[in-house]
Amino acid sequence: MIKDWTKEEILDVYNTPLLELIAKAAEVHKTHHKTGEVQVSSLLSIKTGGCPEDCAYCPQAARYNTEVKVHKLMDVAEVSACADNAKAGGASRMCLGAAWREVRDNRDFEKVLDMVKTINSKGLEVCATLGMVTEDQAKRLAEAGLYAYNHNLDTSEENYNNIITTRNYDDRLNTLKNVRKAGLTVCSGGIIGMGESVNDRVGMLYTLSLLRPQPESVPINALVAVEGTPMEEQPPVPIWDMVRMIATARIVLPKTAVRLSAGRLSMSMEGQALCFLAGANSIFAGDKLLTTPNPEYNQDMEMFNILGLTPKKAFADKLKEELV
Ligand code: SAM
Ligand code: DTB
Ligand code: SF4
């Protein structure tokens, strides 16, 4: 049985002296995961920019003046070629991202279902992040072969309205519920470095830790401060905060894949090594996230060699039953 954490307990974990916290998290990691194995996911922006939402961190929101160029939904053949490249590069999962508020039941959705089928048939786990979905849409994605759905809580319930006003926390939780009901695996995490308090970081982990089953995957993003967004002046988040956040996530979500997500380009190899030691066991690889740069693939493989990490194979048994 997974423990029901209180916010106070999670705060105590977060505030543990750093080296002790890393050691504790490493212990939990060893108990529940193959240490040294890291899931490598490739990201592809299938529809870029022009989004109606007002997420303060996001370069794809239409209302901010960023350098992102709007691009309509990609063609299935193009996406298929990208999947071949990702597979050849060693990725076991491919995540498709669309700058949509929500999925609509139209031809674009049919096209996305086709993309999912095509990538799935190549033996890659397919993940999608398309905004809000209904239970019916989630079911159709599952039938097409989708493995996971990414939908981030991003921050605490209390802080949500300071970051996004065009939807609320319950909308987010509701989509996560729909995704679960459709039998998909859940990927949900958030961002640090947006000016949130430690209580907000803890609050987000608290909500994620209480989901039953707990999410199979939790991405922890360090804000990529993009010019033209309201967050452009945010100072870079200290690596120590990232390590603390990952270690705390590892402890309160023992069986989950914790993903060291956006922001790695500004982290040293030593910093990332501490994140892996603290329980991170998943990354996005490839020189682009959705619209911002990410380390070169070869650079990451060199890091894996130095640290003795190996990429995880696709389709490990679903952990869902154990996450209850
Ligand atoms: N539009 C969909 C949605 O919001 O759910 C899917 C795509 S959206 C870009 C996916 C996630 O990317 C966001 O929830 C956020 O956590 C992350 N993200 C976006 N911009 C970011 C940034 N500048 N730095 C770090 N993470 C970011
Ligand atoms: C997640 O948590 N991080 C990824 C993925 N899920 C979709 C996205 C990061 C985006 C960073 C900003 C950009 O490249 O546009
Ligand atoms: Fe749109 Fe998603 Fe960016 Fe928000 S995070 S503006 S919903 S693309």
Short mmCIF file of C-alpha atoms and ligand atoms in Angstrom, two decimals:
data_model
loop_
_atom_site.label_atom_id
_atom_site.label_comp_id
_atom_site.label_asym_id
_atom_site.label_seq_id
_atom_site.Cartn_x
_atom_site.Cartn_y
_atom_site.Cartn_z
CA MET A 1 0.00 0.00 0.00
CA ILE A 2 1.15 3.49 -0.85
CA LYS A 3 1.25 5.89 2.11
CA ASP A 4 -1.13 8.87 2.31
CA TRP A 5 1.30 11.75 2.86
CA THR A 6 0.28 14.94 4.64
CA LYS A 7 1.54 18.31 3.40
CA GLU A 8 3.53 18.77 6.62
CA GLU A 9 5.28 15.44 6.14
CA ILE A 10 6.17 16.29 2.54
CA LEU A 11 7.47 19.69 3.66
CA ASP A 12 9.68 17.95 6.23
CA VAL A 13 11.03 15.66 3.53
CA TYR A 14 11.71 18.65 1.23
CA ASN A 15 13.56 20.47 4.03
CA THR A 16 15.75 17.51 5.06
CA PRO A 17 19.49 18.41 4.98
CA LEU A 18 20.40 17.99 1.32
CA LEU A 19 22.85 15.08 1.44
CA GLU A 20 20.62 13.17 3.83
CA LEU A 21 17.65 13.80 1.52
CA ILE A 22 19.58 12.50 -1.50
CA ALA A 23 20.63 9.40 0.43
CA LYS A 24 17.04 8.69 1.52
CA ALA A 25 15.72 9.18 -2.00
CA ALA A 26 18.46 6.95 -3.44
CA GLU A 27 17.41 4.24 -0.99
CA VAL A 28 13.75 4.46 -2.11
CA HIS A 29 14.90 4.48 -5.72
CA LYS A 30 16.96 1.30 -5.22
CA THR A 31 14.03 -0.47 -3.57
CA HIS A 32 11.59 0.16 -6.41
CA HIS A 33 13.62 0.62 -9.59
CA LYS A 34 16.58 -0.71 -11.49
CA THR A 35 19.17 1.95 -10.68
CA GLY A 36 21.12 3.01 -13.73
CA GLU A 37 18.17 2.51 -16.06
CA VAL A 38 16.72 5.70 -17.54
CA GLN A 39 13.68 6.00 -19.78
CA VAL A 40 14.47 8.08 -22.83
CA SER A 41 11.59 9.94 -24.39
CA SER A 42 11.58 11.94 -27.57
CA LEU A 43 9.36 15.03 -27.89
CA LEU A 44 7.69 16.33 -31.01
CA SER A 45 5.56 19.44 -31.36
CA ILE A 46 2.89 18.34 -33.83
CA LYS A 47 0.99 21.65 -33.64
CA THR A 48 2.94 24.69 -32.59
CA GLY A 49 1.97 28.10 -31.21
CA GLY A 50 -1.20 30.14 -31.47
CA CYS A 51 -2.66 28.68 -28.27
CA PRO A 52 -5.64 30.54 -26.75
CA GLU A 53 -4.57 29.84 -23.14
CA ASP A 54 -2.65 32.29 -20.94
CA CYS A 55 -0.13 30.00 -19.17
CA ALA A 56 2.45 32.57 -18.03
CA TYR A 57 5.44 30.31 -18.71
CA CYS A 58 4.50 29.26 -22.22
CA PRO A 59 6.07 30.59 -25.42
CA GLN A 60 3.20 29.06 -27.43
CA ALA A 61 0.42 31.22 -26.00
CA ALA A 62 -0.90 33.42 -28.83
CA ARG A 63 -1.20 36.45 -26.55
CA TYR A 64 2.54 36.74 -25.85
CA ASN A 65 4.99 38.16 -28.31
CA THR A 66 7.58 35.38 -28.62
CA GLU A 67 9.65 34.14 -31.54
CA VAL A 68 7.63 30.94 -31.84
CA LYS A 69 6.17 30.54 -35.33
CA VAL A 70 2.68 29.13 -35.58
CA HIS A 71 2.58 25.78 -37.37
CA LYS A 72 -0.61 23.91 -38.20
CA LEU A 73 -0.96 20.22 -37.37
CA MET A 74 1.82 18.18 -39.01
CA ASP A 75 1.11 15.47 -41.56
CA VAL A 76 1.05 11.85 -40.50
CA ALA A 77 3.89 10.94 -42.91
CA GLU A 78 6.14 13.66 -41.45
CA VAL A 79 5.44 12.49 -37.92
CA SER A 80 6.13 8.91 -38.96
CA ALA A 81 9.57 9.90 -40.29
CA CYS A 82 10.34 11.70 -37.01
CA ALA A 83 9.38 8.56 -35.09
CA ASP A 84 11.79 6.49 -37.22
CA ASN A 85 14.58 8.92 -36.35
CA ALA A 86 13.71 8.88 -32.65
CA LYS A 87 13.72 5.07 -32.62
CA ALA A 88 17.02 4.87 -34.48
CA GLY A 89 18.41 7.26 -31.87
CA GLY A 90 17.44 4.90 -29.04
CA ALA A 91 14.22 6.46 -27.73
CA SER A 92 11.64 4.04 -26.31
CA ARG A 93 8.85 6.60 -26.05
CA MET A 94 7.65 9.42 -28.22
CA CYS A 95 5.55 12.24 -26.87
CA LEU A 96 3.39 14.30 -29.23
CA GLY A 97 2.59 17.82 -28.05
CA ALA A 98 -0.08 20.15 -29.40
CA ALA A 99 -0.62 23.79 -28.46
CA TRP A 100 -4.34 23.24 -27.89
CA ARG A 101 -6.55 24.23 -24.99
CA GLU A 102 -8.50 21.02 -25.50
CA VAL A 103 -9.10 18.26 -28.01
CA ARG A 104 -12.00 18.87 -30.38
CA ASP A 105 -13.85 16.11 -32.21
CA ASN A 106 -12.74 17.11 -35.67
CA ARG A 107 -10.47 16.03 -38.54
CA ASP A 108 -7.36 17.12 -36.68
CA PHE A 109 -8.20 14.67 -33.91
CA GLU A 110 -8.64 11.89 -36.49
CA LYS A 111 -5.19 12.76 -37.80
CA VAL A 112 -3.69 12.55 -34.31
CA LEU A 113 -5.32 9.12 -33.86
CA ASP A 114 -3.60 8.07 -37.10
CA MET A 115 -0.26 9.35 -35.82
CA VAL A 116 -0.70 7.34 -32.62
CA LYS A 117 -1.48 4.17 -34.58
CA THR A 118 1.51 4.68 -36.87
CA ILE A 119 4.03 5.27 -34.08
CA ASN A 120 2.64 2.45 -31.95
CA SER A 121 3.09 0.03 -34.83
CA LYS A 122 6.82 0.85 -34.81
CA GLY A 123 7.13 -0.54 -31.28
CA LEU A 124 7.49 2.83 -29.57
CA GLU A 125 5.38 3.80 -26.56
CA VAL A 126 3.31 6.79 -27.62
CA CYS A 127 2.44 9.62 -25.27
CA ALA A 128 0.39 12.68 -26.13
CA THR A 129 -0.17 16.05 -24.53
CA LEU A 130 -3.06 17.78 -26.27
CA GLY A 131 -4.74 19.77 -23.51
CA MET A 132 -8.04 18.84 -21.90
CA VAL A 133 -9.76 15.62 -23.03
CA THR A 134 -13.15 14.04 -22.36
CA GLU A 135 -13.47 10.43 -21.31
CA ASP A 136 -14.67 9.51 -24.79
CA GLN A 137 -11.69 11.18 -26.48
CA ALA A 138 -9.30 9.51 -24.04
CA LYS A 139 -10.89 6.15 -24.90
CA ARG A 140 -10.41 6.77 -28.61
CA LEU A 141 -6.76 7.61 -27.99
CA ALA A 142 -6.38 4.41 -25.96
CA GLU A 143 -7.98 2.37 -28.76
CA ALA A 144 -5.54 3.89 -31.24
CA GLY A 145 -2.71 2.53 -29.09
CA LEU A 146 -1.78 5.51 -26.92
CA TYR A 147 0.28 4.43 -23.91
CA ALA A 148 0.34 7.57 -21.77
CA TYR A 149 -1.28 10.98 -21.58
CA ASN A 150 0.65 13.98 -20.26
CA HIS A 151 -1.31 16.69 -18.50
CA ASN A 152 0.62 18.71 -15.92
CA LEU A 153 -0.74 20.24 -12.72
CA ASP A 154 2.20 22.66 -13.09
CA THR A 155 1.98 24.11 -9.54
CA SER A 156 -0.10 23.97 -6.35
CA GLU A 157 -3.85 24.51 -6.33
CA GLU A 158 -3.32 27.73 -4.35
CA ASN A 159 -0.84 29.16 -6.86
CA TYR A 160 -2.63 28.00 -10.02
CA ASN A 161 -4.52 31.22 -10.63
CA ASN A 162 -1.31 33.28 -10.48
CA ILE A 163 0.06 31.32 -13.42
CA ILE A 164 -3.00 30.47 -15.52
CA THR A 165 -6.44 32.09 -15.50
CA THR A 166 -8.08 30.55 -18.57
CA ARG A 167 -8.82 27.25 -16.78
CA ASN A 168 -8.68 25.97 -13.22
CA TYR A 169 -7.16 23.19 -11.15
CA ASP A 170 -10.35 21.14 -11.23
CA ASP A 171 -10.29 21.19 -15.05
CA ARG A 172 -6.83 19.67 -14.85
CA LEU A 173 -7.82 17.02 -12.30
CA ASN A 174 -10.90 16.20 -14.32
CA THR A 175 -8.85 15.46 -17.45
CA LEU A 176 -6.55 13.26 -15.37
CA LYS A 177 -9.64 11.37 -14.20
CA ASN A 178 -10.86 10.91 -17.79
CA VAL A 179 -7.43 9.64 -18.82
CA ARG A 180 -7.46 7.10 -16.00
CA LYS A 181 -10.98 5.93 -16.80
CA ALA A 182 -9.86 5.21 -20.37
CA GLY A 183 -7.14 2.91 -19.05
CA LEU A 184 -4.26 5.12 -20.18
CA THR A 185 -1.20 5.61 -18.01
CA VAL A 186 -0.95 9.06 -16.44
CA CYS A 187 1.96 11.46 -16.79
CA SER A 188 1.54 14.61 -14.70
CA GLY A 189 4.01 16.94 -13.06
CA GLY A 190 4.95 20.58 -13.07
CA ILE A 191 7.44 23.39 -13.26
CA ILE A 192 9.71 24.99 -10.66
CA GLY A 193 11.36 28.38 -10.97
CA MET A 194 8.20 30.39 -11.69
CA GLY A 195 8.43 32.39 -8.45
CA GLU A 196 6.41 29.82 -6.48
CA SER A 197 7.00 29.20 -2.76
CA VAL A 198 8.32 25.99 -1.24
CA ASN A 199 4.77 25.41 -0.01
CA ASP A 200 3.56 25.52 -3.61
CA ARG A 201 6.13 22.93 -4.69
CA VAL A 202 5.11 20.74 -1.77
CA GLY A 203 1.41 21.36 -2.50
CA MET A 204 1.79 20.12 -6.05
CA LEU A 205 3.60 16.95 -4.92
CA TYR A 206 0.91 16.49 -2.26
CA THR A 207 -1.89 16.49 -4.85
CA LEU A 208 0.05 14.15 -7.16
CA SER A 209 0.90 11.80 -4.29
CA LEU A 210 -2.77 11.43 -3.34
CA LEU A 211 -3.91 10.32 -6.79
CA ARG A 212 -4.86 6.65 -6.85
CA PRO A 213 -3.26 5.03 -8.68
CA GLN A 214 -0.34 7.46 -8.41
CA PRO A 215 0.80 8.75 -11.84
CA GLU A 216 3.11 6.34 -13.66
CA SER A 217 5.23 9.30 -14.69
CA VAL A 218 5.92 12.71 -13.12
CA PRO A 219 7.90 15.28 -15.10
CA ILE A 220 9.72 17.94 -13.09
CA ASN A 221 10.49 20.87 -15.38
CA ALA A 222 12.83 23.74 -14.56
CA LEU A 223 11.31 26.85 -16.11
CA VAL A 224 12.83 27.78 -19.45
CA ALA A 225 12.37 31.56 -19.23
CA VAL A 226 11.40 32.61 -22.74
CA GLU A 227 11.59 36.20 -23.97
CA GLY A 228 8.17 37.68 -24.53
CA THR A 229 6.40 35.61 -21.84
CA PRO A 230 5.47 37.13 -18.46
CA MET A 231 8.17 34.87 -16.95
CA GLU A 232 11.01 36.18 -19.11
CA GLU A 233 12.81 37.81 -16.17
CA GLN A 234 12.67 34.83 -13.81
CA PRO A 235 16.15 33.94 -12.55
CA PRO A 236 17.30 30.37 -13.27
CA VAL A 237 16.22 27.90 -10.63
CA PRO A 238 19.19 26.74 -8.49
CA ILE A 239 20.19 23.13 -9.24
CA TRP A 240 19.85 22.40 -5.50
CA ASP A 241 16.11 23.16 -5.71
CA MET A 242 15.81 20.78 -8.64
CA VAL A 243 17.62 18.04 -6.71
CA ARG A 244 15.38 18.62 -3.66
CA MET A 245 12.23 18.54 -5.78
CA ILE A 246 13.26 15.33 -7.54
CA ALA A 247 14.32 13.63 -4.30
CA THR A 248 11.04 14.60 -2.63
CA ALA A 249 9.05 13.37 -5.63
CA ARG A 250 10.97 10.08 -5.55
CA ILE A 251 10.16 9.57 -1.85
CA VAL A 252 6.43 10.41 -2.04
CA LEU A 253 5.92 8.70 -5.43
CA PRO A 254 8.13 5.64 -4.91
CA LYS A 255 7.14 3.63 -8.00
CA THR A 256 6.69 6.50 -10.43
CA ALA A 257 9.10 7.37 -13.22
CA VAL A 258 10.36 10.82 -12.19
CA ARG A 259 11.40 12.77 -15.25
CA LEU A 260 14.19 15.33 -15.23
CA SER A 261 12.41 17.38 -17.91
CA ALA A 262 12.84 20.89 -19.30
CA GLY A 263 15.81 23.02 -18.31
CA ARG A 264 18.64 20.47 -18.66
CA LEU A 265 20.52 22.69 -21.08
CA SER A 266 21.34 25.01 -18.16
CA MET A 267 22.39 22.16 -15.85
CA SER A 268 25.92 20.78 -15.56
CA MET A 269 26.54 17.06 -15.92
CA GLU A 270 27.38 17.00 -12.21
CA GLY A 271 24.05 18.62 -11.39
CA GLN A 272 22.17 16.12 -13.52
CA ALA A 273 24.15 13.27 -11.92
CA LEU A 274 22.82 14.38 -8.52
CA CYS A 275 19.29 14.39 -9.95
CA PHE A 276 19.74 10.79 -11.17
CA LEU A 277 21.16 9.81 -7.79
CA ALA A 278 18.14 11.45 -6.14
CA GLY A 279 15.78 9.27 -8.15
CA ALA A 280 15.27 10.81 -11.58
CA ASN A 281 14.91 7.94 -14.05
CA SER A 282 13.57 9.52 -17.19
CA ILE A 283 14.60 12.32 -19.56
CA PHE A 284 13.58 13.98 -22.80
CA ALA A 285 16.36 13.46 -25.33
CA GLY A 286 16.87 15.17 -28.67
CA ASP A 287 18.06 18.68 -29.42
CA LYS A 288 14.60 20.26 -29.12
CA LEU A 289 11.87 20.10 -26.49
CA LEU A 290 8.68 21.53 -28.00
CA THR A 291 9.97 24.95 -29.05
CA THR A 292 13.12 25.45 -26.94
CA PRO A 293 16.53 23.76 -27.20
CA ASN A 294 17.59 20.66 -25.28
CA PRO A 295 21.04 18.99 -25.07
CA GLU A 296 22.27 17.24 -28.23
CA TYR A 297 21.54 13.53 -28.31
CA ASN A 298 25.26 12.60 -28.49
CA GLN A 299 26.02 14.76 -25.51
CA ASP A 300 23.39 12.89 -23.48
CA MET A 301 24.74 9.52 -24.58
CA GLU A 302 28.20 10.64 -23.49
CA MET A 303 26.71 11.59 -20.11
CA PHE A 304 25.03 8.14 -19.91
CA ASN A 305 28.43 6.50 -20.60
CA ILE A 306 30.22 8.53 -17.98
CA LEU A 307 27.53 7.96 -15.34
CA GLY A 308 26.94 4.31 -16.22
CA LEU A 309 23.31 4.80 -17.22
CA THR A 310 21.46 2.77 -19.84
CA PRO A 311 18.29 3.65 -21.78
CA LYS A 312 15.24 1.61 -20.80
CA LYS A 313 13.49 -0.59 -23.38
CA ALA A 314 9.91 0.15 -24.51
CA PHE A 315 6.82 -1.47 -22.99
CA ALA A 316 7.96 -2.48 -19.54
CA ASP A 317 5.03 -4.11 -17.75
CA LYS A 318 2.49 -1.57 -16.68
CA LEU A 319 2.99 -0.73 -13.03
CA LYS A 320 -0.55 0.41 -12.55
CA GLU A 321 -1.74 -2.29 -10.16
CA GLU A 322 1.22 -1.65 -7.88
CA LEU A 323 0.58 2.08 -7.79
CA VAL A 324 -2.75 1.83 -5.96
N1 SAM B 1 -1.27 22.47 -24.46
C1 SAM B 1 -1.17 21.31 -23.68
C2 SAM B 1 -1.24 21.57 -22.19
O1 SAM B 1 -0.96 22.66 -21.76
O2 SAM B 1 -1.57 20.63 -21.46
C3 SAM B 1 0.07 20.49 -23.95
C4 SAM B 1 1.40 21.17 -24.24
S1 SAM B 1 2.11 22.13 -22.93
C5 SAM B 1 3.39 23.00 -23.76
C6 SAM B 1 2.87 20.91 -21.90
C7 SAM B 1 3.64 21.35 -20.68
O3 SAM B 1 4.88 21.95 -21.05
C8 SAM B 1 3.03 22.39 -19.78
O4 SAM B 1 2.05 21.87 -18.94
C9 SAM B 1 4.23 22.87 -18.98
O5 SAM B 1 4.38 22.09 -17.81
C10 SAM B 1 5.40 22.59 -19.93
N2 SAM B 1 6.03 23.86 -20.34
C11 SAM B 1 5.56 24.75 -21.23
N3 SAM B 1 6.38 25.82 -21.34
C12 SAM B 1 7.40 25.60 -20.48
C13 SAM B 1 8.56 26.35 -20.14
N4 SAM B 1 8.82 27.54 -20.68
N5 SAM B 1 9.40 25.84 -19.22
C14 SAM B 1 9.15 24.64 -18.67
N6 SAM B 1 8.08 23.88 -18.96
C15 SAM B 1 7.20 24.36 -19.85
C1 DTB B 2 6.55 18.23 -19.81
O1 DTB B 2 6.28 18.17 -18.60
N1 DTB B 2 7.56 18.91 -20.34
C2 DTB B 2 7.56 18.83 -21.78
C3 DTB B 2 6.41 17.81 -22.04
N2 DTB B 2 5.84 17.62 -20.75
C4 DTB B 2 5.39 18.08 -23.06
C5 DTB B 2 7.42 20.15 -22.44
C6 DTB B 2 8.50 21.14 -22.05
C7 DTB B 2 8.33 22.35 -22.86
C8 DTB B 2 9.39 23.38 -22.64
C9 DTB B 2 9.17 24.61 -23.42
C10 DTB B 2 9.16 24.44 -24.91
O2 DTB B 2 10.08 23.79 -25.47
O3 DTB B 2 8.28 24.99 -25.57
FE1 SF4 B 3 -1.32 26.40 -24.54
FE2 SF4 B 3 -0.34 24.27 -23.29
FE3 SF4 B 3 1.17 26.48 -23.70
FE4 SF4 B 3 -0.81 26.58 -21.94
S1 SF4 B 3 1.02 25.27 -21.81
S2 SF4 B 3 -0.37 28.14 -23.51
S3 SF4 B 3 -2.33 25.25 -22.88
S4 SF4 B 3 0.38 25.13 -25.25
#
